Short mmCIF file of C-alpha atoms and ligand atoms in Angstrom, two decimals:
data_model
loop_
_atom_site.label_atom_id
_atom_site.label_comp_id
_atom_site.label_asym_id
_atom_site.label_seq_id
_atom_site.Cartn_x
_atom_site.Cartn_y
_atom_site.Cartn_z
CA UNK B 526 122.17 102.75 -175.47
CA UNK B 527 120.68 100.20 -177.46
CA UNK B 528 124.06 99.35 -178.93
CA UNK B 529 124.99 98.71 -175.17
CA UNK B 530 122.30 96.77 -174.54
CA UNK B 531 122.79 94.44 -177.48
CA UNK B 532 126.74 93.84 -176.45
CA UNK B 533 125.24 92.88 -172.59
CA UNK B 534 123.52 90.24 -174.22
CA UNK B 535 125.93 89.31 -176.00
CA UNK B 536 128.74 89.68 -173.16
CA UNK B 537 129.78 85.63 -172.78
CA UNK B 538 132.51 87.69 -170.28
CA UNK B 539 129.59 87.41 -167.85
CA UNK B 540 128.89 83.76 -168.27
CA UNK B 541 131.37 82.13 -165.57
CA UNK B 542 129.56 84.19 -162.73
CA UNK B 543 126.31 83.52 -163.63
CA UNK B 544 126.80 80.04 -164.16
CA UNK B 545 128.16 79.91 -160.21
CA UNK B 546 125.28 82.13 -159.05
CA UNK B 547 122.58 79.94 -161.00
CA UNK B 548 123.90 77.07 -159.36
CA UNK B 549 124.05 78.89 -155.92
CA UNK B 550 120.60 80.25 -156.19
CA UNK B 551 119.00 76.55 -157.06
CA UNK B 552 120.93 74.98 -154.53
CA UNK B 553 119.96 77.54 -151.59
CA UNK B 554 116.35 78.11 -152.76
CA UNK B 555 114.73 75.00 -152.11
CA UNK B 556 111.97 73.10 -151.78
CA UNK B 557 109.61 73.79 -154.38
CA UNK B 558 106.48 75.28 -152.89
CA UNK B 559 109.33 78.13 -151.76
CA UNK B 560 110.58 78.59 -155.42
CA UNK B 561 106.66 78.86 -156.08
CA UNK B 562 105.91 81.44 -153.97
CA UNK B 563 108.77 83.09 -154.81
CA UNK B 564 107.81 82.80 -158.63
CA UNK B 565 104.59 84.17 -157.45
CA UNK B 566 102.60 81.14 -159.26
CA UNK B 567 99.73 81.66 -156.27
CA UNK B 568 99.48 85.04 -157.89
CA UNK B 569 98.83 84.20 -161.40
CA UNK B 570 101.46 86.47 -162.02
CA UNK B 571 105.76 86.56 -161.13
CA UNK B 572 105.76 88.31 -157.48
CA UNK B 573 109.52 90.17 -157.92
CA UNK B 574 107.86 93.34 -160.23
CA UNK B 575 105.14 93.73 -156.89
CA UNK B 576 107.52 93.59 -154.48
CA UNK B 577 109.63 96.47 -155.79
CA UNK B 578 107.19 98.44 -156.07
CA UNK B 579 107.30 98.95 -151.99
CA UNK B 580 111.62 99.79 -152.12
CA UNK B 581 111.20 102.05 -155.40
CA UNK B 582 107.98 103.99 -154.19
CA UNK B 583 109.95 104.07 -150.46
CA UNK B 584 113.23 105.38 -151.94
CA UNK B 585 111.93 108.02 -153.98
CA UNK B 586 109.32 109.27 -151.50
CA UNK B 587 112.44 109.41 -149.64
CA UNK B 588 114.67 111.85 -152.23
CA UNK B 589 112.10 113.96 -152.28
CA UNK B 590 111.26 114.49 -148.35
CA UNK B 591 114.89 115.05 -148.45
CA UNK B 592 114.55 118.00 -149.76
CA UNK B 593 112.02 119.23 -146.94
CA UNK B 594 112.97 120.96 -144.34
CA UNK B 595 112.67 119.19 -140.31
CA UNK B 596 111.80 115.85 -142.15
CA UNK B 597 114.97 113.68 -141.48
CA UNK B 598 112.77 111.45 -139.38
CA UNK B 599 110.40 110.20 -141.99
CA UNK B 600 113.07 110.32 -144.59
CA UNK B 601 115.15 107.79 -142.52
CA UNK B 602 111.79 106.03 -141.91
CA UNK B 603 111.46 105.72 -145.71
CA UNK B 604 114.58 104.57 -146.46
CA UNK B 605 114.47 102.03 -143.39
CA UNK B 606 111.53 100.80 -145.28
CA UNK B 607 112.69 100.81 -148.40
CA UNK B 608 116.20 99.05 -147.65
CA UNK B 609 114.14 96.35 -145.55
CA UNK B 610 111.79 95.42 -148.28
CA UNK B 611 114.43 95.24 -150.93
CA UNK B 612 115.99 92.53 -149.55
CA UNK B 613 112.97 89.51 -150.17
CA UNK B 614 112.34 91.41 -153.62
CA UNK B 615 115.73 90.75 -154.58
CA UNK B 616 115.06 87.14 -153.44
CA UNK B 617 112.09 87.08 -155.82
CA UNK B 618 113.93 88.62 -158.82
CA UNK B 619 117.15 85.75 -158.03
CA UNK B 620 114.48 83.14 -158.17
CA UNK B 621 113.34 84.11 -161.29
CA UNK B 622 116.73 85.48 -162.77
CA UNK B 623 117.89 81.36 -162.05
CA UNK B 624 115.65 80.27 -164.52
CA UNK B 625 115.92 82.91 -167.63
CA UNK B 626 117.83 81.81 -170.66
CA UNK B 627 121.71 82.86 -170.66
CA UNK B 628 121.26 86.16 -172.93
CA UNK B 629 118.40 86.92 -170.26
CA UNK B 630 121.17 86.04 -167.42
CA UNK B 631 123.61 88.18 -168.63
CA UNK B 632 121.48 91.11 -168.39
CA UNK B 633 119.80 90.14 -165.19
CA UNK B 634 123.66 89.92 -163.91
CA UNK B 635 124.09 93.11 -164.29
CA UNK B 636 120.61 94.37 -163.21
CA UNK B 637 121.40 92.68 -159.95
CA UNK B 638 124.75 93.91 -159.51
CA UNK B 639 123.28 97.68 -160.16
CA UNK B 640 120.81 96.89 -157.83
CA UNK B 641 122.69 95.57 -154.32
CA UNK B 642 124.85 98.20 -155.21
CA UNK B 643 121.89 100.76 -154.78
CA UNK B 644 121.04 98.74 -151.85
CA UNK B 645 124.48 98.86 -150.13
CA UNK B 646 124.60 102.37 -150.36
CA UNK B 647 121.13 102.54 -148.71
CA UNK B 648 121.83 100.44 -146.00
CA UNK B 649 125.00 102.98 -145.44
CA UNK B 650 122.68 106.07 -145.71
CA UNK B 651 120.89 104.47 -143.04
CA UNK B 652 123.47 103.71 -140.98
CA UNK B 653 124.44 107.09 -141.30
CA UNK B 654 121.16 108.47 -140.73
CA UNK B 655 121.06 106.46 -137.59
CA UNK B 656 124.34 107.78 -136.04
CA UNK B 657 123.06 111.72 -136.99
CA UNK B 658 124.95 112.08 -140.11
CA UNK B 659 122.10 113.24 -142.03
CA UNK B 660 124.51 114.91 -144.88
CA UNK B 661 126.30 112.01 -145.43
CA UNK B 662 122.71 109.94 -145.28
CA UNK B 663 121.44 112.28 -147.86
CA UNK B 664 124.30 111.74 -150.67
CA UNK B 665 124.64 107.95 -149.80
CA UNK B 666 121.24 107.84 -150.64
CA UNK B 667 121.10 109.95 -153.67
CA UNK B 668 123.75 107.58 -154.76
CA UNK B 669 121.95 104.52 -154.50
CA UNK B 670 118.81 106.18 -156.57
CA UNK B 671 120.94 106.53 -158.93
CA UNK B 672 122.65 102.77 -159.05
CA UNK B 673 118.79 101.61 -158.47
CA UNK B 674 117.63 103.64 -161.30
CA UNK B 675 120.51 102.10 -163.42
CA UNK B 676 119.29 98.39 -162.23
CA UNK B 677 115.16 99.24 -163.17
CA UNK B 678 116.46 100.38 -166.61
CA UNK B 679 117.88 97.07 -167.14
CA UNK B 680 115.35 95.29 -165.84
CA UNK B 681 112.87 96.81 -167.91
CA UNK B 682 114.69 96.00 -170.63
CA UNK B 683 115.11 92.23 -169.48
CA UNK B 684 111.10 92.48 -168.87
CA UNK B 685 110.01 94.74 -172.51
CA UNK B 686 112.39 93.75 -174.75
CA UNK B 687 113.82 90.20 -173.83
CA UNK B 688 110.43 88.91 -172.66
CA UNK B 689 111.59 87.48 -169.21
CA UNK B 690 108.74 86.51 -167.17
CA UNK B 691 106.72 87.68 -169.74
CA UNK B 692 103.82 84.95 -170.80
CA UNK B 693 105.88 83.64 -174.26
CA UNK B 694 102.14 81.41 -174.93
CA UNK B 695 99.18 84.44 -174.67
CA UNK B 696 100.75 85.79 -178.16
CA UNK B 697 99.64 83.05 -180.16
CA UNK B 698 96.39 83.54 -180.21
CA UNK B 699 96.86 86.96 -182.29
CA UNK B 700 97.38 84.23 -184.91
CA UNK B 701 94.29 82.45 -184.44
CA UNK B 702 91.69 83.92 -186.83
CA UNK B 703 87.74 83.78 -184.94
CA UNK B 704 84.87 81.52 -185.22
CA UNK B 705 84.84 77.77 -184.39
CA UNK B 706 87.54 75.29 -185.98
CA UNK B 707 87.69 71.60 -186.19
CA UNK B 708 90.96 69.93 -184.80
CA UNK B 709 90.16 66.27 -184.36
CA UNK B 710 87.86 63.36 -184.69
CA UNK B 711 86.96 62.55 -181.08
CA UNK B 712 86.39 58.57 -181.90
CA UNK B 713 89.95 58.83 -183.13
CA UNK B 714 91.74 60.64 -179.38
CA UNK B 715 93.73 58.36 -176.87
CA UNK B 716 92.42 58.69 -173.48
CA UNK B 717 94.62 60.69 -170.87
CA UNK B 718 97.54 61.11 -173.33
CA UNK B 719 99.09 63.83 -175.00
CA UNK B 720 98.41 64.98 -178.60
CA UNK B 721 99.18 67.76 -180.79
CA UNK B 722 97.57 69.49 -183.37
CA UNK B 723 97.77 72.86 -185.32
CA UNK B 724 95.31 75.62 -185.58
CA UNK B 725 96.08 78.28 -188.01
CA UNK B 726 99.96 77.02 -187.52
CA UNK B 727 99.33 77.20 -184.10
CA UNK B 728 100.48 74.33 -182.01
CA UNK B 729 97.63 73.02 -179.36
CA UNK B 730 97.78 70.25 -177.04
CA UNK B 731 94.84 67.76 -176.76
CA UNK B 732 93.95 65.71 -173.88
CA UNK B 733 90.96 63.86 -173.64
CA UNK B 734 89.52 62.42 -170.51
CA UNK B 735 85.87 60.67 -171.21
CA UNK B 736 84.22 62.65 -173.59
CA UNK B 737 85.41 65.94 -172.59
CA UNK B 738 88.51 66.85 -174.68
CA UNK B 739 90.84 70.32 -173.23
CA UNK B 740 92.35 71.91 -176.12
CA UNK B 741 95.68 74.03 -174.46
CA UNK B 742 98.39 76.28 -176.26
CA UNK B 743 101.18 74.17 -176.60
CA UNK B 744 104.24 76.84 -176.35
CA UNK B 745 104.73 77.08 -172.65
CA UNK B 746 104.42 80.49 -171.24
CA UNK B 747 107.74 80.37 -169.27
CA UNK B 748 110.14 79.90 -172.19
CA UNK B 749 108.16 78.65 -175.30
CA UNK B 750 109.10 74.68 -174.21
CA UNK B 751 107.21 72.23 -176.26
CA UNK B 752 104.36 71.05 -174.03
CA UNK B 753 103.34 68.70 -176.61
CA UNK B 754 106.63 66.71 -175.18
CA UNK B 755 106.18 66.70 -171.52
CA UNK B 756 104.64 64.30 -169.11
CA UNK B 757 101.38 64.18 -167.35
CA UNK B 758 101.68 64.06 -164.06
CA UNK B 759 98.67 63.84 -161.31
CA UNK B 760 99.69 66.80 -159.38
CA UNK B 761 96.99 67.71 -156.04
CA UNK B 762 94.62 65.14 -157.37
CA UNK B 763 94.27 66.76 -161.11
CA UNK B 764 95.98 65.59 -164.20
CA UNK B 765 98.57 68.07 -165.16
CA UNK B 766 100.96 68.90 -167.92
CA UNK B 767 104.83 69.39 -167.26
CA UNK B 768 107.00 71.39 -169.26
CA UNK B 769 109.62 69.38 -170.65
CA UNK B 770 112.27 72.39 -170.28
CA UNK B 771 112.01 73.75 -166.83
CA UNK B 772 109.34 71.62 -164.94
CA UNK B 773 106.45 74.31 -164.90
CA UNK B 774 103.08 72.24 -164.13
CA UNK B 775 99.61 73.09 -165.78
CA UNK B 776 96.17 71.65 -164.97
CA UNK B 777 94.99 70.18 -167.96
CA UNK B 778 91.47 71.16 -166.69
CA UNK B 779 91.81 74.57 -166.89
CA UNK B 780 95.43 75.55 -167.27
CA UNK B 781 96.21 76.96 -164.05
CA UNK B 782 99.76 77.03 -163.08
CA UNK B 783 100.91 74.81 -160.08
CA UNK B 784 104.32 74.89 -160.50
CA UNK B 785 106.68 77.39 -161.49
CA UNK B 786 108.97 78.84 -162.95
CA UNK B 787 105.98 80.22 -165.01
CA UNK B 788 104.10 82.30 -163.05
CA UNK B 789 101.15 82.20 -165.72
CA UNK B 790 98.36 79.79 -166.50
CA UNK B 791 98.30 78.57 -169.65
CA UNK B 792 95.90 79.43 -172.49
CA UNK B 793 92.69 77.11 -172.31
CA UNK B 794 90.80 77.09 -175.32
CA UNK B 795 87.03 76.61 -175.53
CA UNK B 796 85.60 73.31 -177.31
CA UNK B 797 82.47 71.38 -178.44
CA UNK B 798 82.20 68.67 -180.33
CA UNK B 799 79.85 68.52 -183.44
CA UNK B 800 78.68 65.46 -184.94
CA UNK B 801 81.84 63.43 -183.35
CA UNK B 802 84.42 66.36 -184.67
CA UNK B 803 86.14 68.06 -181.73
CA UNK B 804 86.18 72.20 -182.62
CA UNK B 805 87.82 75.01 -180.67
CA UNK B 806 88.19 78.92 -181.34
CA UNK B 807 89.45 82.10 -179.70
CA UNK B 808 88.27 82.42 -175.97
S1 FES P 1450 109.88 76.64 -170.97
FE1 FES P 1450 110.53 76.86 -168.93
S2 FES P 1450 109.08 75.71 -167.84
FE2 FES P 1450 108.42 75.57 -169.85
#
């Protein structure tokens, strides 16, 4: 399997499609406070692994009442449900999927083909289920468990072992070793500007504003862009931070996310400044 796995990666086969869908999905999924929501940056966290939760727990609640005898009404009630609900998760997942790197694509590809496959077959297990063809309602939907199965193994492995959607930034601080570390001179900080230092090799953005200094992760936790090279921006009346890579917006007062596609604040760390040195440590 993991051999697989690797050559799906690896599969530049897939590239021509995704390319076309990419482009599809940015063009259709506009503006940006729908991408947002979407990303699930109100959450704090991406929204697509929630919302599957309610067509997974529906379809399997539903293979199982299958089983039961005089319970074809709530098993076409659950797969009703689950067929309805899959259809803005998958929305969720494409808005993400449009932003992953192309090895992450091509695995997401797939994941998404297993998946509206799955779905297909549910929506025809419904159908048939609706028309009193519970037999044939039964198989088609054993079916799609199966091809929706198939898609959550892949996107477990797009979430566990590629790191997609995963916060790239909250790992650095393993490398940060405790207590209370000078970075900077405070006399010798630009106001409102940009500047990048290392603690313990790891990279931290500075920004002062008056004589309060926020000390930030630099690797962005979307994709690991270089926040040291984006812009400020004043986003909703607070200075932010934009990813030069993607466009993913940070307060610089606290690291909340305000634009996706990361659906994670970034690391803040804590600071004080001691005789004119600016220090930080571990939160
Ligand atoms: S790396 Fe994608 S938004 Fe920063």
């Amino acid at each position: 399997m993991r051999a697989l796995m690797t050559k799906l990666e690896q599969a530049t086969a897939l590239d021509r499609a995704g390319d076309r869908l990419q482009r599809a999905v940015q063009a259709t999924l506009r503006p940006q406070r729908v991408r947002d929501l979407l990303h699930g940056v109100f959450l704090g966290h991406p929204l697509h692994p929630a919302m599957v939760q309610v067509p997974v727990g529906a379809w399997i609640s539903a293979a199982v009442v299958d089983l039961l005898p005089g319970q074809r009404r709530a098993a076409t009630t659950l797969v009703a449900l689950g067929t309805v609900s899959a259809v803005p998760a998958a929305v969720a997942g494409l808005n993400d999927w449009a932003e992953l790197s192309r090895d992450q694509r091509r695995v997401g590809l797939v994941h998404a083909a297993a998946n509206t496959v799955g779905l297909t077959l549910y929506a025809g297990s419904l159908a048939a289920r609706l028309t009193g063809r519970h037999g044939v309602g039964r198989a088609l939907a054993y079916l799609g468990l199966g091809a929706a199965s198939a898609g959550a193994y892949l996107g477990g492995h797009l979430a566990y072992k590629q790191g997609a959607q995963v916060s790239q930034s909250v790992s650095e601080l393993h490398r940060m070793s405790n207590g209370w570390q000078s970075v900077a001179e405070l006399a010798g900080l630009p106001q409102r500007k940009l500047v990048t230092r290392e603690v313990d090799d790891v990279s931290v953005i500075l920004y002062r504003h008056g004589d309060e200094v926020t000390v930030m992760l630099e690797r962005c936790p979307h994709q690991s862009g270089p926040l040291g090279e984006g812009e400020v921006q004043e986003i909703g009346g607070h200075a932010c931070v934009v990813c030069p890579w993607h466009g993913s917006a940070f307060r610089l007062n606290g690291g909340e996310v305000v634009h996706g596609p990361s659906a994670t604040d970034q690391q803040v760390l804590p600071t004080r400044i001691v005789d004119g040195t600016l220090q930080t440590r571990l939160p």
